[in-house]
PDB file of C-alpha atoms in Angstrom:
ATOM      1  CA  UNK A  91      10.545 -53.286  14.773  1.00  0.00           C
ATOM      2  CA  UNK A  92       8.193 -55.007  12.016  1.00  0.00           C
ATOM      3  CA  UNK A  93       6.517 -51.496  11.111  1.00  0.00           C
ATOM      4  CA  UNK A  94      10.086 -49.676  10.443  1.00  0.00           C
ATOM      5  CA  UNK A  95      10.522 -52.382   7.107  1.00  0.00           C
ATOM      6  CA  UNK A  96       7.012 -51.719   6.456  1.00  0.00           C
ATOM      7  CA  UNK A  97       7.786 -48.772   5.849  1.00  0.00           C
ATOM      8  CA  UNK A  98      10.720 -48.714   3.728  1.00  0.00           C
ATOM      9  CA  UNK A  99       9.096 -51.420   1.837  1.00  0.00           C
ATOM     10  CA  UNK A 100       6.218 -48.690   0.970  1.00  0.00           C
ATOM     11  CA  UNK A 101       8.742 -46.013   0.438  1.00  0.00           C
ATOM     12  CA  UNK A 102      10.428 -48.382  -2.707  1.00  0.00           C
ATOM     13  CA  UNK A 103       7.219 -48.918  -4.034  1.00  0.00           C
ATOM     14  CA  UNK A 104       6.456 -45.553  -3.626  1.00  0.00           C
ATOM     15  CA  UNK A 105       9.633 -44.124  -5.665  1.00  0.00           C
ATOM     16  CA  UNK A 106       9.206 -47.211  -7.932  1.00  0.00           C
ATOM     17  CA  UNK A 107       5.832 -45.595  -9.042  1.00  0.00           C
ATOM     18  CA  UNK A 108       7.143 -42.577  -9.255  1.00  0.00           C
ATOM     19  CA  UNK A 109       9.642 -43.384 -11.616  1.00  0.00           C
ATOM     20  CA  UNK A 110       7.221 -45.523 -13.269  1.00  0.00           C
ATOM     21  CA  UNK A 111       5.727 -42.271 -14.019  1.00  0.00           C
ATOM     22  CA  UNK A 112       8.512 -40.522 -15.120  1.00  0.00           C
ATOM     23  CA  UNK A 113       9.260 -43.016 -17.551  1.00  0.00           C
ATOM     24  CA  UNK A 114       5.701 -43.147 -19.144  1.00  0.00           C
ATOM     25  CA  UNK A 115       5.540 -38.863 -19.322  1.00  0.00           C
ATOM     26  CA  UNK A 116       8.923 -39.202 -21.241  1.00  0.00           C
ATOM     27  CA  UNK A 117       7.962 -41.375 -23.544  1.00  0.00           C
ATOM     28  CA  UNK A 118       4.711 -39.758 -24.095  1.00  0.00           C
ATOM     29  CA  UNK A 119       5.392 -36.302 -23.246  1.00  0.00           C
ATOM     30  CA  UNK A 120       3.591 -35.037 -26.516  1.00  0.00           C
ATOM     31  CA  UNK A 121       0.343 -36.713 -26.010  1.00  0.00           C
ATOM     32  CA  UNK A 122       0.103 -36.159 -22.061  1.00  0.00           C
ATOM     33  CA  UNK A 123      -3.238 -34.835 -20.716  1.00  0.00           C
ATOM     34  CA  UNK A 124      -3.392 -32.023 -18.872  1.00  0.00           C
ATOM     35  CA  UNK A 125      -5.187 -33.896 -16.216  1.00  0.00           C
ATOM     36  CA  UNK A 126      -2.573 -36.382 -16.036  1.00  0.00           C
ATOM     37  CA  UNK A 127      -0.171 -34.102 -15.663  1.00  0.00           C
ATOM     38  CA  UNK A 128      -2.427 -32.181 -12.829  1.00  0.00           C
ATOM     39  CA  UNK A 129      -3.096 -35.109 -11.443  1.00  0.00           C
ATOM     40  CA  UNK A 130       0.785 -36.177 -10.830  1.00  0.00           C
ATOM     41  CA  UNK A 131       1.538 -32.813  -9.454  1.00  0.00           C
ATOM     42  CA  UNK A 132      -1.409 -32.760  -7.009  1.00  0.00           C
ATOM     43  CA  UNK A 133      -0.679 -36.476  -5.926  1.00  0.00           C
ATOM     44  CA  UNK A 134       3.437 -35.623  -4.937  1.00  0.00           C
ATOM     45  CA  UNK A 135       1.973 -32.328  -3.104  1.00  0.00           C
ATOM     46  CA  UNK A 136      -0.407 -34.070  -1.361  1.00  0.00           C
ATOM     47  CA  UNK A 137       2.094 -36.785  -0.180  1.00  0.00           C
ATOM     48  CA  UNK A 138       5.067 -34.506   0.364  1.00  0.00           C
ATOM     49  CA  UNK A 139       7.343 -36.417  -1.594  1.00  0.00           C
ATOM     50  CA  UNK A 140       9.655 -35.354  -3.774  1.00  0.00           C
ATOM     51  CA  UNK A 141      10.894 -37.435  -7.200  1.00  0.00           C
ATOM     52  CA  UNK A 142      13.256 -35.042  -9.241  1.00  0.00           C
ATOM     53  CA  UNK A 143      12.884 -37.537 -12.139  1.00  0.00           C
ATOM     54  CA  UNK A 144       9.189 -36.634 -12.400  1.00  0.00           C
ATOM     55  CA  UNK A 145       9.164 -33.290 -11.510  1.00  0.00           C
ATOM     56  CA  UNK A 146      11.557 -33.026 -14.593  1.00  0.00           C
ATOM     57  CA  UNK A 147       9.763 -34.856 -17.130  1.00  0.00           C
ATOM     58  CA  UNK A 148       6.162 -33.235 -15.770  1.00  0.00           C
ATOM     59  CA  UNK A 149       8.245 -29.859 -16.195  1.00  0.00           C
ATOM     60  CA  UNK A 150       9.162 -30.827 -19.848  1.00  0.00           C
ATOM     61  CA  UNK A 151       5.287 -31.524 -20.702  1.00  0.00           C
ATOM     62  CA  UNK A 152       4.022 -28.651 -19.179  1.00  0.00           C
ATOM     63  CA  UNK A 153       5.907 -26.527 -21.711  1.00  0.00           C
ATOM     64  CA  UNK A 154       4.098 -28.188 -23.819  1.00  0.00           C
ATOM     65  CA  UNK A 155       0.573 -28.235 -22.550  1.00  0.00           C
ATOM     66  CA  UNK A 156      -0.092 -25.626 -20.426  1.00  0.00           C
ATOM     67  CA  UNK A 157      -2.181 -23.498 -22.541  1.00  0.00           C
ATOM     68  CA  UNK A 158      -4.337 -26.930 -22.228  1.00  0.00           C
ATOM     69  CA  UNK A 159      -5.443 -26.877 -18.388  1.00  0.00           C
ATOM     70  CA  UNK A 160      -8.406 -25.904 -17.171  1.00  0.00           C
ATOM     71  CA  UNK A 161      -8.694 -24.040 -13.863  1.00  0.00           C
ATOM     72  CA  UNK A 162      -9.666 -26.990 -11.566  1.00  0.00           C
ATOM     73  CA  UNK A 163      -5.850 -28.160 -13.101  1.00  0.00           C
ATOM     74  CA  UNK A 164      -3.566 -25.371 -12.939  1.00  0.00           C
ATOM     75  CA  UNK A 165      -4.913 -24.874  -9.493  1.00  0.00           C
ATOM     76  CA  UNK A 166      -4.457 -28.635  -8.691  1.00  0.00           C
ATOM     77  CA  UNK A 167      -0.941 -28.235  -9.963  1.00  0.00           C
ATOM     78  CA  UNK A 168      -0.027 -24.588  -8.491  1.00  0.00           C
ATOM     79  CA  UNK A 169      -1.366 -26.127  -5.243  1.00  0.00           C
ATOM     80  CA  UNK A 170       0.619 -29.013  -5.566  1.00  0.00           C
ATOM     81  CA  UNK A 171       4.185 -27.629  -6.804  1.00  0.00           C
ATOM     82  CA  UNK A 172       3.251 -24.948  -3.512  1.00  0.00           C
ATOM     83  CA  UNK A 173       3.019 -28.272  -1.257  1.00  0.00           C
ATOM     84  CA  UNK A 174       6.413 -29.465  -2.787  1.00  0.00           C
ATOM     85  CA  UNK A 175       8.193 -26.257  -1.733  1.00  0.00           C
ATOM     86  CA  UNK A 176       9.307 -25.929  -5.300  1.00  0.00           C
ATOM     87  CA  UNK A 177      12.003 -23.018  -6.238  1.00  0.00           C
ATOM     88  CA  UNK A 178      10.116 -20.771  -8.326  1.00  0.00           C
ATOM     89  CA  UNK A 179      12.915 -20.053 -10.650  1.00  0.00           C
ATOM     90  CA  UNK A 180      11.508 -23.536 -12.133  1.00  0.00           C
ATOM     91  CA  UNK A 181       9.992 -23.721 -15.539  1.00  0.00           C
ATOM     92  CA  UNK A 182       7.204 -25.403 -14.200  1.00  0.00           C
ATOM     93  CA  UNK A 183       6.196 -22.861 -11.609  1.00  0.00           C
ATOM     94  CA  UNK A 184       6.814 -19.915 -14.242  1.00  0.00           C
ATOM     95  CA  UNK A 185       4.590 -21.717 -16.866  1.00  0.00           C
ATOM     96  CA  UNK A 186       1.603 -22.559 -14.355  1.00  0.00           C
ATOM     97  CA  UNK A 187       2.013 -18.537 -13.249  1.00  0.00           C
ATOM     98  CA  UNK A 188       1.716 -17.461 -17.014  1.00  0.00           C
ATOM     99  CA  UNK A 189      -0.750 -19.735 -18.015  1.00  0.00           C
ATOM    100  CA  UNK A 190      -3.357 -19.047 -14.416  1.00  0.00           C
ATOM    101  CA  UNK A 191      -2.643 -15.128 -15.524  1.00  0.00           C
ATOM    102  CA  UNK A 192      -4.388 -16.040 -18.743  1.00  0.00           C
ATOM    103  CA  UNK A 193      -6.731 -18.012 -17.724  1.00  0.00           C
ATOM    104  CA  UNK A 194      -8.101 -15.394 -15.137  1.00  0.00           C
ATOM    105  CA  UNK A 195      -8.014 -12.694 -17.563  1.00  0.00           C
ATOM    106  CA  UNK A 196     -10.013 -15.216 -20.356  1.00  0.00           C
ATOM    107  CA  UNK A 197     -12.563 -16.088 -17.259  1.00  0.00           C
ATOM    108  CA  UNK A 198     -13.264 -13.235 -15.929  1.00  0.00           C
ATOM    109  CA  UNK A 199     -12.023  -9.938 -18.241  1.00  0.00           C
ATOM    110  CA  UNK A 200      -8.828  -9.448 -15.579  1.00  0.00           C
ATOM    111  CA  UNK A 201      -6.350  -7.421 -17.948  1.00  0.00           C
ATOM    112  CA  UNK A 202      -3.260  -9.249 -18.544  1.00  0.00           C
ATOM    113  CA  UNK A 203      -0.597  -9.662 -20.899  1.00  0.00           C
ATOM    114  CA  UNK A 204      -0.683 -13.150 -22.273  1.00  0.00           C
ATOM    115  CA  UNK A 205       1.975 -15.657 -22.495  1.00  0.00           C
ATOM    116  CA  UNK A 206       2.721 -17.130 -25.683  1.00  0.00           C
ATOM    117  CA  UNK A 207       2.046 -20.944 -24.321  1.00  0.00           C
ATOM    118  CA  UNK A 208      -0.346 -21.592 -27.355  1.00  0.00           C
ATOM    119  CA  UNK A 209      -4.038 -21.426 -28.344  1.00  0.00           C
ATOM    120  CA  UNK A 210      -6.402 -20.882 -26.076  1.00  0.00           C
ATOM    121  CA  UNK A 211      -6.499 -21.570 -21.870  1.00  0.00           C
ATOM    122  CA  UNK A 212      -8.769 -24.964 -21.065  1.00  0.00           C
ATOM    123  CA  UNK A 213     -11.966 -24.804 -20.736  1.00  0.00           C
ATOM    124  CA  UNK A 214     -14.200 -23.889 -17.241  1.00  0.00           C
ATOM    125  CA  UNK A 215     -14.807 -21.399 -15.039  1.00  0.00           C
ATOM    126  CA  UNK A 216     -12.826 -20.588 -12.143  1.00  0.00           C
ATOM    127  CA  UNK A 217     -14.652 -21.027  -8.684  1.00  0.00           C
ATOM    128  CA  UNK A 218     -13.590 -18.924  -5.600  1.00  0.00           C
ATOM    129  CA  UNK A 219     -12.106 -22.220  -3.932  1.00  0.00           C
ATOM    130  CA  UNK A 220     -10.197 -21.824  -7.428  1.00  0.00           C
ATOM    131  CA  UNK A 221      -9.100 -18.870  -6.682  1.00  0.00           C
ATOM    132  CA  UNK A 222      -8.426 -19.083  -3.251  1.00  0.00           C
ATOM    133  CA  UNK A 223      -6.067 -22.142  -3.795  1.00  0.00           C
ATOM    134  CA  UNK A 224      -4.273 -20.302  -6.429  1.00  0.00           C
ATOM    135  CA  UNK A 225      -3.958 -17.018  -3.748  1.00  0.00           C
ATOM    136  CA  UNK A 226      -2.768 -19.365  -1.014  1.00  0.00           C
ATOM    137  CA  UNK A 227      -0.034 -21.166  -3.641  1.00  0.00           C
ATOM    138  CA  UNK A 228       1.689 -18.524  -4.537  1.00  0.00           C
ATOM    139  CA  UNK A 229       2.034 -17.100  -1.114  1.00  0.00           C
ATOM    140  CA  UNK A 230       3.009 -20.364   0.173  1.00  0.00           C
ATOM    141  CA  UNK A 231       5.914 -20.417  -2.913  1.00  0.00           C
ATOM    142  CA  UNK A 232       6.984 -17.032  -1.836  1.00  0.00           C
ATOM    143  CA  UNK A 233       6.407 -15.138  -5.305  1.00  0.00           C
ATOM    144  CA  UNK A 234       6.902 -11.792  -5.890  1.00  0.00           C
ATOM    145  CA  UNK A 235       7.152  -9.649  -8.219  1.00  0.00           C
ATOM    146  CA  UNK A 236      10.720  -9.749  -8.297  1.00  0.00           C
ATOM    147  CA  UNK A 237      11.030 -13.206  -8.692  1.00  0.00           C
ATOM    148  CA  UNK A 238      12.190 -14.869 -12.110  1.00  0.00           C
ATOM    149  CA  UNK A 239      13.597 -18.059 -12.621  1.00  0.00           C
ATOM    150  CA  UNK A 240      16.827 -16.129 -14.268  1.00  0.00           C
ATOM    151  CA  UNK A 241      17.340 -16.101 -10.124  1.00  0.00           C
ATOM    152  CA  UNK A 242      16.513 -14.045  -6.880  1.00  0.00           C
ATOM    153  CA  UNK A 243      13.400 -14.211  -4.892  1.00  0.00           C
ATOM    154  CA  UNK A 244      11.338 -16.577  -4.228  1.00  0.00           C
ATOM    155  CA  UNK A 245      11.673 -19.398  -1.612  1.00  0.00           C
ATOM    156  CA  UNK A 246      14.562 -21.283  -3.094  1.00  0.00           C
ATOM    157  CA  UNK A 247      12.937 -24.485  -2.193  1.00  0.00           C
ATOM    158  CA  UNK A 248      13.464 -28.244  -1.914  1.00  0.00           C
ATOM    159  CA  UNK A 249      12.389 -28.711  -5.303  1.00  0.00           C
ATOM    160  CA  UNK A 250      15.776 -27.782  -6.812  1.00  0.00           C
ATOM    161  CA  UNK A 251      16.378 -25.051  -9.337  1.00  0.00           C
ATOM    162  CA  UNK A 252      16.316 -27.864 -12.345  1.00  0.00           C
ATOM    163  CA  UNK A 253      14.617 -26.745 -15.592  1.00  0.00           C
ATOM    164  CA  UNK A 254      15.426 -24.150 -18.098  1.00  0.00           C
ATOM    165  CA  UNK A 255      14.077 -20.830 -18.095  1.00  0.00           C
ATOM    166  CA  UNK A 256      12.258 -20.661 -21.442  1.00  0.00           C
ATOM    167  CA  UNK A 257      13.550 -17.067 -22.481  1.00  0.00           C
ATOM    168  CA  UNK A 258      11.393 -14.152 -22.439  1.00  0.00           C
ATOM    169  CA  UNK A 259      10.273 -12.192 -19.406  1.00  0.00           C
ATOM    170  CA  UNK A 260       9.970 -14.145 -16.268  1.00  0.00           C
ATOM    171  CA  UNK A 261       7.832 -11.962 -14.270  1.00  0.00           C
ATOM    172  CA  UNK A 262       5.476 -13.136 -11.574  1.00  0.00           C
ATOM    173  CA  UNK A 263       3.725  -9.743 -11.839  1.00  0.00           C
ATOM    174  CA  UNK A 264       1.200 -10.322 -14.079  1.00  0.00           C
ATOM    175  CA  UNK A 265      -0.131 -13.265 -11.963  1.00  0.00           C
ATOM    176  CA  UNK A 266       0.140 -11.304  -8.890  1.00  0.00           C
ATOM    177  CA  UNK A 267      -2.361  -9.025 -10.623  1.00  0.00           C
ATOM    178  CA  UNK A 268      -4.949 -11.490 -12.021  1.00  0.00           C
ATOM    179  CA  UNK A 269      -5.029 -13.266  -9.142  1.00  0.00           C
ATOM    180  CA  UNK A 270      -5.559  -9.938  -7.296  1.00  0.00           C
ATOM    181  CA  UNK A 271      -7.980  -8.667  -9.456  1.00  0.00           C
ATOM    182  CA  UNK A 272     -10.324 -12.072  -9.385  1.00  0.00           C
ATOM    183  CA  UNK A 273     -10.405 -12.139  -5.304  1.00  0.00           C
ATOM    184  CA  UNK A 274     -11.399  -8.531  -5.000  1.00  0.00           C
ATOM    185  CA  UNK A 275     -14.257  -9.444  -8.564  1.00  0.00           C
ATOM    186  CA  UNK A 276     -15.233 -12.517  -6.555  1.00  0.00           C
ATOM    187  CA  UNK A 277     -14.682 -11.987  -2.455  1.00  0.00           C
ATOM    188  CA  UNK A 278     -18.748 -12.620  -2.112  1.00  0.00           C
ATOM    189  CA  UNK A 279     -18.347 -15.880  -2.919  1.00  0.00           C
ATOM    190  CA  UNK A 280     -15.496 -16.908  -0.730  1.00  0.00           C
ATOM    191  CA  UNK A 281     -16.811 -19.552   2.424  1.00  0.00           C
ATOM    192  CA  UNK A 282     -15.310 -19.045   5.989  1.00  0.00           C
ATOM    193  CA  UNK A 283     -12.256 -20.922   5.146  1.00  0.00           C
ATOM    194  CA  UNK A 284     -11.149 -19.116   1.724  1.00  0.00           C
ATOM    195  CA  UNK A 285     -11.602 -15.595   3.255  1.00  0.00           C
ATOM    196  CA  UNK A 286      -8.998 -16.894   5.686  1.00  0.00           C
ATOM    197  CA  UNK A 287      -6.695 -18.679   3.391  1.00  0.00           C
ATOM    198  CA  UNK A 288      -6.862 -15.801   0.650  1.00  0.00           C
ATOM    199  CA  UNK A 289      -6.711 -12.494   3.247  1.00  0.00           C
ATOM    200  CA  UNK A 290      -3.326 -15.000   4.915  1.00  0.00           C
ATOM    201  CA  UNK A 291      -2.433 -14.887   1.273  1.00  0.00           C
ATOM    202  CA  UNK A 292      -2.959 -11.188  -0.221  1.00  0.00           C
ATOM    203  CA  UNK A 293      -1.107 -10.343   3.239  1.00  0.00           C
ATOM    204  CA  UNK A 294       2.039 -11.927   1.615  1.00  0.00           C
ATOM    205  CA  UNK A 295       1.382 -11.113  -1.855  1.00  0.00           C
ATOM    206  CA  UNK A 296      -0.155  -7.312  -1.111  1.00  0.00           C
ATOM    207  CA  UNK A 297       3.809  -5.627  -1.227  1.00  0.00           C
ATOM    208  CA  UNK A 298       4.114  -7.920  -4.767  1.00  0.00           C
ATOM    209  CA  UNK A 299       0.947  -7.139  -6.129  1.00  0.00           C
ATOM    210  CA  UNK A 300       1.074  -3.021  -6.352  1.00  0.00           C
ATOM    211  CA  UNK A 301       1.441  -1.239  -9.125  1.00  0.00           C
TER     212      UNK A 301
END
């Protein structure tokens, strides 16, 4: 029937804006925003739809940026690569980890070893909804502490393994722990709906998370 074109007529347009976006993060991957590249991440988890192209090139300016987002955007984009079942031996998902870790610990005094992304970790507060989001996301991804994007653990998702792995220790722990630490400094704050989303999540996570 008419409505099966419709559709694949959306679905070109669709990947024809994703690549469109691709394109433009390549050739601007040094001046991206952090936003933007929140933003991008957020909008593919939100639609379920997968673009390898973009998840490259957003992986690619992340490296660069990360030490750049502000909480509202690494848990836009943690939320998002978590909606996108993305393997968490990515980059991406390792540099978003590492750079939440620090942000928590700048926030909110949570002890953990920093990541050497850059200067500084955006600017903001995190809320519990924050939190929360970031708790449920890394559940959802499967992290533990075990997992590292040398391999092992992790989901092994439809994201694809794509992405190099940066070097240096590729621990989830330190996450684990920040993110840990923040729900038990901020569990008054939670509504209805985050106390179920983050005690879902610390059941997952709680094994990953010990000491």
């Amino acid at each position: 029937g008419g409505g099966g074109g419709g559709g694949r007529h959306n679905d070109k347009q669709l990947t024809s804006l994703l690549d469109t976006a691709a394109s433009l993060v390549s050739q601007r991957r040094a001046h991206c925003e952090s936003r933007q590249l929140a933003s991008l991440l957020w909008a593919c988890g939100k639609l379920g739809v997968h673009n390898a192209g973009l998840e490259d090139e957003v992986e690619a300016a992340t490296a660069l940026h990360a030490h750049k987002f502000n909480p509202q955007e690494l848990s836009n984009s943690i939320w998002g690569a978590a909606r996108l079942n993305l393997d968490v031996r990515r980059d991406l998902v390792h540099r978003l980890a590492s750079a939440i870790a620090a942000s928590l610990e700048a926030n909110s005094g949570v002890q953990a070893p920093a990541p050497r992304l850059g200067q500084g970790y955006g600017q903001g507060q995190w809320t519990a909804q924050g939190i929360s989001n970031v708790a449920w996301s890394l559940a959802t991804l499967g992290i533990s502490s075990s997992s590292s994007n040398d391999g092992g653990g992790g989901n092994g998702g439809g994201g694809g393994g794509g992405g190099g792995n940066g070097g240096g220790d590729r621990s989830y722990t330190p996450v684990l722990r920040a993110v840990c630490a923040a729900v038990k400094a901020r569990a008054s704050d939670f509504n209805p709906q985050e106390v179920a989303n983050t005690l879902w999540a610390m059941a997952r996570l709680s094994s990953a998370a010990a000491p």
